[in-house]
Amino acid sequence: MWKAVGIDAWLAARKTSLEDARETVTGIIGRVKNEGDAALIDLAKKYCTLEHVAVTDEERESAYDEVDAQVVEALIEAHARIERFHERQRPRDLWFEEMEPGVVLGMKTTALNRVGLYVPGGRAAYPSSALMCAVPAKVAGVKEICACSPPPIKPLTLVALDIAGVTEIYQAGGAQAVAAMALGTESIRSVQKIVGPGNVYVTLAKIMLREHAEIDFPAGPSEIGIIADSTAHPKVVAADVLAQAEHDPNAACILITTDPALPVKVGKEIEKMVAEAPRKEIIVEALKNSGYTVVKDINEAIAASDVVAPEHLSIQVADPLSVVTKVQNAGAIFVGRYSAVACGDYAVGTNHCLPTAGYSKMYSGLDVAHFCKTASVEIIDRDGLEAIGDIVETIAEAEGLHAHSQSVKVRRAL
């Protein structure tokens, strides 16, 4: 169950073949394009009978009656913390700086007008994902935020979406939800961008529909990488492994350690914890995708972690900040013994929508910037034009773009 594993072998097991789902997703996209709401309602028959796709205000309000008041309060407090952190990410709407006499440059940032959130909901409710997707969009200033979640939408999810200020909620899951938000139906107007985690069908649909709506990043089953030395507490490491493993049978964990004795200690703790875990069956399956590797020193551990590029990286070593400064690839980094990944999942304030399967080498986790677009601003007076005019004309002529050169010459002659 808990075994030694090479980095290359672990990585190979993380690769999901999207091609296996392509035929199914292509068919679903075609149905939504041609049939609209009717396709959403028909495809939902496997789970429930839908009378309407859009969630009404009455349904939003009644959801609060089905959720324990203590849970509602916890969601409100988590929302406040997530909002507080994401407020720090908000870019300036407009800034200028004089780069040289006569040349003032700047940047204008504008929020997207309409975005779509995909909130998973198949096996369980995920109100935390609802908050994580909605809060940065709201902070960015997006006016219209619509969300889709598999029917029947769990009351917990409805409450979280309402707390986060989502403007529209729809009962649709899987690839059909992504298609509806990208292409539009009678009930759901198309959006500019779709964000949120999902299964292989959701991920493939997002990729296939990028011509119609931009996406955040590909995201698959959850994972954690742990860099640890002899100071790491075996029980804490084991707890982090199980916390990730209980997500999904396809979740994966890898411990990279400089201490040859640590994996055995962690393995014993895992055996004890698994025996008492409510989600034992899921954990046991996920542990088949997990394991440990022993390296000679901390620099080798960092290099191995960067190859893995884990969604979550937990650093449990004597000098964790020195490791943080050297790590290059991770979706989110948790520093020290007390920084549980679960805190990032729910309430510390950072976002838990993160790139998986090595995609943190090229993508950032969900943040306010995902919901904004920028335009550079140039203000040039006569002195500025004279300062750069010769350079522009020379390069333009070298490229054979004579009208470009002339557009500068005309101005300099005025």
GROMACS .gro file of C-alpha atoms in nm:
model
  414
    1MET     CA    1   0.000   0.000   0.000
    2TRP     CA    2   0.278   0.248   0.099
    3LYS     CA    3   0.575   0.185  -0.124
    4ALA     CA    4   0.894   0.324  -0.275
    5VAL     CA    5   0.835   0.479  -0.616
    6GLY     CA    6   1.055   0.647  -0.872
    7ILE     CA    7   0.973   1.001  -0.980
    8ASP     CA    8   0.934   0.898  -1.346
    9ALA     CA    9   0.699   0.612  -1.257
   10TRP     CA   10   0.489   0.837  -1.035
   11LEU     CA   11   0.463   1.098  -1.308
   12ALA     CA   12   0.367   0.842  -1.572
   13ALA     CA   13   0.076   0.730  -1.354
   14ARG     CA   14  -0.052   1.089  -1.331
   15LYS     CA   15  -0.103   1.128  -1.704
   16THR     CA   16  -0.468   1.094  -1.796
   17SER     CA   17  -0.562   1.012  -2.152
   18LEU     CA   18  -0.820   1.269  -2.254
   19GLU     CA   19  -0.858   1.091  -2.586
   20ASP     CA   20  -1.060   0.815  -2.421
   21ALA     CA   21  -1.332   1.070  -2.347
   22ARG     CA   22  -1.320   1.263  -2.675
   23GLU     CA   23  -1.597   1.076  -2.857
   24THR     CA   24  -1.837   1.112  -2.566
   25VAL     CA   25  -1.758   1.480  -2.510
   26THR     CA   26  -1.788   1.558  -2.881
   27GLY     CA   27  -2.136   1.405  -2.882
   28ILE     CA   28  -2.243   1.599  -2.574
   29ILE     CA   29  -2.117   1.929  -2.715
   30GLY     CA   30  -2.307   1.862  -3.037
   31ARG     CA   31  -2.628   1.792  -2.849
   32VAL     CA   32  -2.603   2.110  -2.640
   33LYS     CA   33  -2.527   2.314  -2.952
   34ASN     CA   34  -2.830   2.174  -3.137
   35GLU     CA   35  -3.081   2.113  -2.857
   36GLY     CA   36  -2.995   2.371  -2.590
   37ASP     CA   37  -3.185   2.333  -2.261
   38ALA     CA   38  -3.352   2.016  -2.384
   39ALA     CA   39  -3.015   1.843  -2.396
   40LEU     CA   40  -2.932   1.954  -2.042
   41ILE     CA   41  -3.264   1.826  -1.911
   42ASP     CA   42  -3.238   1.496  -2.097
   43LEU     CA   43  -2.878   1.433  -1.990
   44ALA     CA   44  -2.978   1.497  -1.627
   45LYS     CA   45  -3.236   1.213  -1.632
   46LYS     CA   46  -2.975   0.970  -1.503
   47TYR     CA   47  -2.963   1.164  -1.177
   48CYS     CA   48  -3.296   1.338  -1.135
   49THR     CA   49  -3.597   1.486  -1.312
   50LEU     CA   50  -3.542   1.851  -1.404
   51GLU     CA   51  -3.833   2.084  -1.459
   52HIS     CA   52  -3.612   2.386  -1.520
   53VAL     CA   53  -3.242   2.454  -1.562
   54ALA     CA   54  -3.216   2.784  -1.375
   55VAL     CA   55  -3.224   2.786  -0.995
   56THR     CA   56  -3.491   3.026  -0.869
   57ASP     CA   57  -3.455   3.282  -0.592
   58GLU     CA   58  -3.696   3.074  -0.384
   59GLU     CA   59  -3.475   2.767  -0.422
   60ARG     CA   60  -3.173   2.968  -0.314
   61GLU     CA   61  -3.349   3.090  -0.003
   62SER     CA   62  -3.493   2.752   0.092
   63ALA     CA   63  -3.145   2.596   0.073
   64TYR     CA   64  -3.053   2.781   0.393
   65ASP     CA   65  -3.326   2.587   0.576
   66GLU     CA   66  -3.153   2.260   0.486
   67VAL     CA   67  -2.804   2.358   0.604
   68ASP     CA   68  -2.702   2.363   0.968
   69ALA     CA   69  -2.666   2.720   1.097
   70GLN     CA   70  -2.314   2.645   1.224
   71VAL     CA   71  -2.209   2.537   0.875
   72VAL     CA   72  -2.359   2.852   0.723
   73GLU     CA   73  -2.163   3.062   0.971
   74ALA     CA   74  -1.844   2.872   0.888
   75LEU     CA   75  -1.899   2.937   0.517
   76ILE     CA   76  -1.952   3.307   0.586
   77GLU     CA   77  -1.628   3.324   0.786
   78ALA     CA   78  -1.436   3.129   0.521
   79HIS     CA   79  -1.572   3.362   0.253
   80ALA     CA   80  -1.444   3.665   0.445
   81ARG     CA   81  -1.093   3.519   0.470
   82ILE     CA   82  -1.083   3.418   0.104
   83GLU     CA   83  -1.206   3.763   0.005
   84ARG     CA   84  -0.947   3.935   0.226
   85PHE     CA   85  -0.658   3.748   0.062
   86HIS     CA   86  -0.785   3.800  -0.291
   87GLU     CA   87  -0.838   4.171  -0.231
   88ARG     CA   88  -0.457   4.193  -0.203
   89GLN     CA   89  -0.433   4.063  -0.561
   90ARG     CA   90  -0.653   4.331  -0.716
   91PRO     CA   91  -0.448   4.522  -0.974
   92ARG     CA   92  -0.464   4.897  -1.019
   93ASP     CA   93  -0.734   4.995  -1.268
   94LEU     CA   94  -0.499   5.234  -1.446
   95TRP     CA   95  -0.140   5.346  -1.396
   96PHE     CA   96   0.109   5.564  -1.584
   97GLU     CA   97   0.482   5.622  -1.559
   98GLU     CA   98   0.708   5.861  -1.748
   99MET     CA   99   0.971   5.632  -1.898
  100GLU     CA  100   1.170   5.919  -2.051
  101PRO     CA  101   1.090   6.282  -2.142
  102GLY     CA  102   0.786   6.283  -2.368
  103VAL     CA  103   0.704   5.913  -2.329
  104VAL     CA  104   0.444   5.811  -2.073
  105LEU     CA  105   0.341   5.445  -2.063
  106GLY     CA  106   0.084   5.268  -1.854
  107MET     CA  107  -0.151   4.978  -1.814
  108LYS     CA  108  -0.529   4.968  -1.800
  109THR     CA  109  -0.691   4.667  -1.631
  110THR     CA  110  -1.053   4.575  -1.701
  111ALA     CA  111  -1.256   4.296  -1.546
  112LEU     CA  112  -1.426   4.045  -1.773
  113ASN     CA  113  -1.796   4.114  -1.801
  114ARG     CA  114  -1.939   3.762  -1.778
  115VAL     CA  115  -1.780   3.438  -1.654
  116GLY     CA  116  -1.893   3.085  -1.581
  117LEU     CA  117  -1.803   2.870  -1.281
  118TYR     CA  118  -1.809   2.493  -1.279
  119VAL     CA  119  -1.868   2.357  -0.928
  120PRO     CA  120  -1.836   1.978  -0.888
  121GLY     CA  121  -2.116   1.800  -0.712
  122GLY     CA  122  -2.139   1.438  -0.815
  123ARG     CA  123  -2.047   1.231  -0.508
  124ALA     CA  124  -2.065   1.513  -0.254
  125ALA     CA  125  -2.122   1.883  -0.205
  126TYR     CA  126  -1.823   2.111  -0.253
  127PRO     CA  127  -1.920   2.453  -0.114
  128SER     CA  128  -1.552   2.537  -0.075
  129SER     CA  129  -1.501   2.512  -0.452
  130ALA     CA  130  -1.799   2.741  -0.501
  131LEU     CA  131  -1.632   3.005  -0.282
  132MET     CA  132  -1.290   2.958  -0.441
  133CYS     CA  133  -1.426   3.009  -0.793
  134ALA     CA  134  -1.662   3.294  -0.715
  135VAL     CA  135  -1.464   3.515  -0.478
  136PRO     CA  136  -1.176   3.613  -0.712
  137ALA     CA  137  -1.427   3.685  -0.990
  138LYS     CA  138  -1.627   3.908  -0.759
  139VAL     CA  139  -1.315   4.085  -0.628
  140ALA     CA  140  -1.198   4.143  -0.986
  141GLY     CA  141  -1.523   4.325  -1.057
  142VAL     CA  142  -1.696   4.077  -1.289
  143LYS     CA  143  -2.056   4.194  -1.323
  144GLU     CA  144  -2.221   3.866  -1.428
  145ILE     CA  145  -2.113   3.541  -1.262
  146CYS     CA  146  -2.303   3.228  -1.352
  147ALA     CA  147  -2.242   2.887  -1.198
  148CYS     CA  148  -2.327   2.535  -1.305
  149SER     CA  149  -2.331   2.231  -1.077
  150PRO     CA  150  -2.465   1.877  -1.132
  151PRO     CA  151  -2.835   1.831  -1.051
  152PRO     CA  152  -2.985   1.810  -0.805
  153ILE     CA  153  -2.761   2.085  -0.669
  154LYS     CA  154  -2.675   2.025  -0.305
  155PRO     CA  155  -2.815   2.285  -0.060
  156LEU     CA  156  -2.461   2.341   0.073
  157THR     CA  157  -2.345   2.441  -0.273
  158LEU     CA  158  -2.641   2.673  -0.325
  159VAL     CA  159  -2.576   2.845   0.007
  160ALA     CA  160  -2.207   2.895  -0.072
  161LEU     CA  161  -2.282   3.036  -0.418
  162ASP     CA  162  -2.536   3.273  -0.266
  163ILE     CA  163  -2.293   3.390   0.004
  164ALA     CA  164  -2.035   3.457  -0.267
  165GLY     CA  165  -2.278   3.674  -0.465
  166VAL     CA  166  -2.310   3.457  -0.777
  167THR     CA  167  -2.572   3.616  -1.000
  168GLU     CA  168  -2.707   3.304  -1.176
  169ILE     CA  169  -2.708   2.935  -1.081
  170TYR     CA  170  -2.793   2.651  -1.319
  171GLN     CA  171  -2.855   2.281  -1.273
  172ALA     CA  172  -2.613   2.125  -1.519
  173GLY     CA  173  -2.307   1.907  -1.474
  174GLY     CA  174  -2.033   1.742  -1.673
  175ALA     CA  175  -1.931   1.832  -2.026
  176GLN     CA  176  -2.283   1.955  -2.101
  177ALA     CA  177  -2.250   2.231  -1.840
  178VAL     CA  178  -1.926   2.351  -1.994
  179ALA     CA  179  -2.082   2.341  -2.341
  180ALA     CA  180  -2.383   2.537  -2.221
  181MET     CA  181  -2.168   2.812  -2.070
  182ALA     CA  182  -1.941   2.828  -2.374
  183LEU     CA  183  -2.206   2.809  -2.647
  184GLY     CA  184  -2.519   2.934  -2.470
  185THR     CA  185  -2.868   2.783  -2.447
  186GLU     CA  186  -3.217   2.926  -2.402
  187SER     CA  187  -3.155   2.968  -2.028
  188ILE     CA  188  -2.778   3.015  -2.011
  189ARG     CA  189  -2.612   3.299  -2.197
  190SER     CA  190  -2.257   3.230  -2.314
  191VAL     CA  191  -1.963   3.350  -2.107
  192GLN     CA  192  -1.613   3.484  -2.178
  193LYS     CA  193  -1.430   3.243  -1.948
  194ILE     CA  194  -1.498   2.917  -1.766
  195VAL     CA  195  -1.319   2.818  -1.447
  196GLY     CA  196  -1.343   2.541  -1.193
  197PRO     CA  197  -1.233   2.182  -1.135
  198GLY     CA  198  -1.400   1.873  -1.278
  199ASN     CA  199  -1.354   1.520  -1.406
  200VAL     CA  200  -1.192   1.416  -1.734
  201TYR     CA  201  -1.509   1.500  -1.930
  202VAL     CA  202  -1.528   1.849  -1.784
  203THR     CA  203  -1.157   1.908  -1.844
  204LEU     CA  204  -1.174   1.789  -2.205
  205ALA     CA  205  -1.485   1.996  -2.275
  206LYS     CA  206  -1.307   2.307  -2.145
  207ILE     CA  207  -1.010   2.240  -2.370
  208MET     CA  208  -1.226   2.165  -2.676
  209LEU     CA  209  -1.437   2.479  -2.635
  210ARG     CA  210  -1.156   2.733  -2.587
  211GLU     CA  211  -1.244   2.883  -2.923
  212HIS     CA  212  -1.569   3.001  -2.762
  213ALA     CA  213  -1.463   3.070  -2.402
  214GLU     CA  214  -1.122   3.097  -2.238
  215ILE     CA  215  -1.049   2.863  -1.944
  216ASP     CA  216  -0.837   2.871  -1.631
  217PHE     CA  217  -0.620   2.560  -1.676
  218PRO     CA  218  -0.655   2.181  -1.708
  219ALA     CA  219  -0.724   2.027  -1.368
  220GLY     CA  220  -0.748   1.660  -1.280
  221PRO     CA  221  -0.746   1.446  -0.964
  222SER     CA  222  -0.593   1.609  -0.657
  223GLU     CA  223  -0.233   1.549  -0.549
  224ILE     CA  224   0.029   1.643  -0.292
  225GLY     CA  225   0.407   1.643  -0.289
  226ILE     CA  226   0.586   1.650   0.046
  227ILE     CA  227   0.950   1.751   0.094
  228ALA     CA  228   1.063   1.627   0.436
  229ASP     CA  229   1.377   1.569   0.637
  230SER     CA  230   1.447   1.400   0.971
  231THR     CA  231   1.268   1.679   1.160
  232ALA     CA  232   0.932   1.598   1.000
  233HIS     CA  233   0.673   1.437   1.227
  234PRO     CA  234   0.565   1.099   1.079
  235LYS     CA  235   0.209   1.136   1.202
  236VAL     CA  236   0.176   1.481   1.040
  237VAL     CA  237   0.314   1.352   0.709
  238ALA     CA  238   0.078   1.054   0.719
  239ALA     CA  239  -0.216   1.281   0.797
  240ASP     CA  240  -0.137   1.496   0.493
  241VAL     CA  241  -0.113   1.187   0.273
  242LEU     CA  242  -0.454   1.060   0.387
  243ALA     CA  243  -0.614   1.403   0.361
  244GLN     CA  244  -0.522   1.411  -0.007
  245ALA     CA  245  -0.597   1.044  -0.071
  246GLU     CA  246  -0.955   1.069   0.054
  247HIS     CA  247  -1.045   1.313  -0.225
  248ASP     CA  248  -1.071   1.058  -0.502
  249PRO     CA  249  -0.952   0.707  -0.596
  250ASN     CA  250  -0.732   0.877  -0.857
  251ALA     CA  251  -0.573   1.121  -0.611
  252ALA     CA  252  -0.199   1.076  -0.557
  253CYS     CA  253   0.068   1.159  -0.301
  254ILE     CA  254   0.447   1.150  -0.312
  255LEU     CA  255   0.687   1.194  -0.022
  256ILE     CA  256   1.038   1.312  -0.118
  257THR     CA  257   1.268   1.279   0.181
  258THR     CA  258   1.633   1.301   0.277
  259ASP     CA  259   1.572   1.072   0.576
  260PRO     CA  260   1.580   0.698   0.487
  261ALA     CA  261   1.404   0.613   0.815
  262LEU     CA  262   1.106   0.844   0.765
  263PRO     CA  263   0.906   0.645   0.504
  264VAL     CA  264   0.881   0.339   0.731
  265LYS     CA  265   0.758   0.554   1.021
  266VAL     CA  266   0.507   0.727   0.795
  267GLY     CA  267   0.390   0.391   0.658
  268LYS     CA  268   0.310   0.266   1.008
  269GLU     CA  269   0.110   0.580   1.082
  270ILE     CA  270  -0.077   0.545   0.752
  271GLU     CA  271  -0.178   0.188   0.840
  272LYS     CA  272  -0.320   0.302   1.174
  273MET     CA  273  -0.510   0.595   1.022
  274VAL     CA  274  -0.649   0.402   0.725
  275ALA     CA  275  -0.799   0.141   0.958
  276GLU     CA  276  -1.011   0.413   1.122
  277ALA     CA  277  -1.083   0.629   0.817
  278PRO     CA  278  -1.450   0.673   0.713
  279ARG     CA  279  -1.345   0.696   0.346
  280LYS     CA  280  -1.119   0.393   0.371
  281GLU     CA  281  -1.205   0.242   0.032
  282ILE     CA  282  -1.122   0.563  -0.155
  283ILE     CA  283  -0.800   0.611   0.040
  284VAL     CA  284  -0.679   0.258  -0.026
  285GLU     CA  285  -0.731   0.306  -0.400
  286ALA     CA  286  -0.553   0.643  -0.398
  287LEU     CA  287  -0.259   0.497  -0.205
  288LYS     CA  288  -0.197   0.270  -0.504
  289ASN     CA  289  -0.105   0.590  -0.691
  290SER     CA  290   0.115   0.710  -0.405
  291GLY     CA  291   0.454   0.643  -0.252
  292TYR     CA  292   0.789   0.780  -0.144
  293THR     CA  293   1.137   0.836  -0.276
  294VAL     CA  294   1.458   0.890  -0.078
  295VAL     CA  295   1.715   1.143  -0.203
  296LYS     CA  296   2.065   1.229  -0.087
  297ASP     CA  297   2.014   1.594   0.009
  298ILE     CA  298   1.768   1.883   0.015
  299ASN     CA  299   1.878   2.022  -0.322
  300GLU     CA  300   1.802   1.689  -0.486
  301ALA     CA  301   1.465   1.690  -0.309
  302ILE     CA  302   1.385   2.034  -0.449
  303ALA     CA  303   1.491   1.929  -0.799
  304ALA     CA  304   1.272   1.618  -0.779
  305SER     CA  305   0.978   1.823  -0.656
  306ASP     CA  306   1.017   2.067  -0.944
  307VAL     CA  307   1.001   1.777  -1.187
  308VAL     CA  308   0.682   1.657  -1.020
  309ALA     CA  309   0.539   2.012  -1.009
  310PRO     CA  310   0.271   1.910  -0.758
  311GLU     CA  311  -0.066   2.076  -0.712
  312HIS     CA  312   0.004   2.108  -0.338
  313LEU     CA  313   0.357   2.114  -0.198
  314SER     CA  314   0.410   2.066   0.175
  315ILE     CA  315   0.756   2.158   0.306
  316GLN     CA  316   0.840   1.993   0.637
  317VAL     CA  317   1.213   2.049   0.695
  318ALA     CA  318   1.436   2.222   0.950
  319ASP     CA  319   1.477   2.536   0.735
  320PRO     CA  320   1.160   2.553   0.522
  321LEU     CA  321   1.194   2.912   0.399
  322SER     CA  322   1.523   2.833   0.227
  323VAL     CA  323   1.337   2.563   0.034
  324VAL     CA  324   1.053   2.799  -0.056
  325THR     CA  325   1.298   3.041  -0.216
  326LYS     CA  326   1.439   2.766  -0.441
  327VAL     CA  327   1.121   2.581  -0.543
  328GLN     CA  328   0.996   2.679  -0.888
  329ASN     CA  329   0.699   2.456  -0.966
  330ALA     CA  330   0.399   2.414  -0.736
  331GLY     CA  331   0.035   2.514  -0.738
  332ALA     CA  332   0.035   2.613  -0.370
  333ILE     CA  333   0.309   2.584  -0.107
  334PHE     CA  334   0.246   2.497   0.257
  335VAL     CA  335   0.535   2.580   0.486
  336GLY     CA  336   0.609   2.403   0.813
  337ARG     CA  337   0.446   2.147   1.039
  338TYR     CA  338   0.132   2.344   1.117
  339SER     CA  339   0.045   2.450   0.762
  340ALA     CA  340  -0.206   2.180   0.675
  341VAL     CA  341  -0.317   2.169   0.312
  342ALA     CA  342  -0.673   2.144   0.445
  343CYS     CA  343  -0.639   2.501   0.572
  344GLY     CA  344  -0.582   2.613   0.214
  345ASP     CA  345  -0.875   2.400   0.101
  346TYR     CA  346  -1.119   2.586   0.321
  347ALA     CA  347  -1.044   2.889   0.527
  348VAL     CA  348  -0.695   3.036   0.538
  349GLY     CA  349  -0.783   3.252   0.238
  350THR     CA  350  -0.569   3.122  -0.049
  351ASN     CA  351  -0.733   2.954  -0.347
  352HIS     CA  352  -0.760   2.577  -0.379
  353CYS     CA  353  -0.837   2.570  -0.753
  354LEU     CA  354  -0.491   2.469  -0.872
  355PRO     CA  355  -0.319   2.307  -1.172
  356THR     CA  356  -0.252   1.934  -1.139
  357ALA     CA  357  -0.055   1.664  -1.323
  358GLY     CA  358   0.254   1.882  -1.366
  359TYR     CA  359   0.068   2.180  -1.512
  360SER     CA  360   0.203   2.407  -1.236
  361LYS     CA  361   0.515   2.424  -1.455
  362MET     CA  362   0.319   2.657  -1.682
  363TYR     CA  363  -0.002   2.766  -1.505
  364SER     CA  364  -0.081   2.958  -1.188
  365GLY     CA  365  -0.363   2.873  -0.952
  366LEU     CA  366  -0.693   3.059  -0.976
  367ASP     CA  367  -0.663   3.423  -0.872
  368VAL     CA  368  -0.803   3.767  -0.945
  369ALA     CA  369  -0.587   3.808  -1.256
  370HIS     CA  370  -0.773   3.520  -1.422
  371PHE     CA  371  -1.080   3.742  -1.439
  372CYS     CA  372  -0.910   4.051  -1.579
  373LYS     CA  373  -0.763   4.161  -1.908
  374THR     CA  374  -0.511   4.435  -1.966
  375ALA     CA  375  -0.432   4.692  -2.233
  376SER     CA  376  -0.113   4.894  -2.253
  377VAL     CA  377  -0.152   5.272  -2.282
  378GLU     CA  378   0.096   5.494  -2.469
  379ILE     CA  379   0.111   5.874  -2.444
  380ILE     CA  380   0.384   6.027  -2.663
  381ASP     CA  381   0.443   6.399  -2.718
  382ARG     CA  382   0.667   6.563  -2.982
  383ASP     CA  383   0.980   6.534  -2.768
  384GLY     CA  384   0.909   6.167  -2.708
  385LEU     CA  385   0.850   6.101  -3.076
  386GLU     CA  386   1.178   6.268  -3.162
  387ALA     CA  387   1.358   6.052  -2.904
  388ILE     CA  388   1.240   5.724  -3.059
  389GLY     CA  389   1.156   5.832  -3.415
  390ASP     CA  390   1.484   5.729  -3.574
  391ILE     CA  391   1.469   5.386  -3.409
  392VAL     CA  392   1.113   5.325  -3.527
  393GLU     CA  393   1.184   5.438  -3.882
  394THR     CA  394   1.502   5.232  -3.908
  395ILE     CA  395   1.342   4.907  -3.791
  396ALA     CA  396   1.027   4.964  -3.996
  397GLU     CA  397   1.231   5.019  -4.313
  398ALA     CA  398   1.439   4.707  -4.235
  399GLU     CA  399   1.119   4.505  -4.216
  400GLY     CA  400   0.996   4.650  -4.542
  401LEU     CA  401   0.698   4.816  -4.374
  402HIS     CA  402   0.739   5.156  -4.531
  403ALA     CA  403   0.396   5.288  -4.432
  404HIS     CA  404   0.489   5.228  -4.069
  405SER     CA  405   0.796   5.445  -4.116
  406GLN     CA  406   0.594   5.708  -4.300
  407SER     CA  407   0.337   5.730  -4.018
  408VAL     CA  408   0.618   5.851  -3.794
  409LYS     CA  409   0.781   6.077  -4.054
  410VAL     CA  410   0.449   6.255  -4.117
  411ARG     CA  411   0.416   6.339  -3.749
  412ARG     CA  412   0.777   6.455  -3.715
  413ALA     CA  413   0.728   6.691  -4.010
  414LEU     CA  414   0.424   6.866  -3.858
   0.00000   0.00000   0.00000
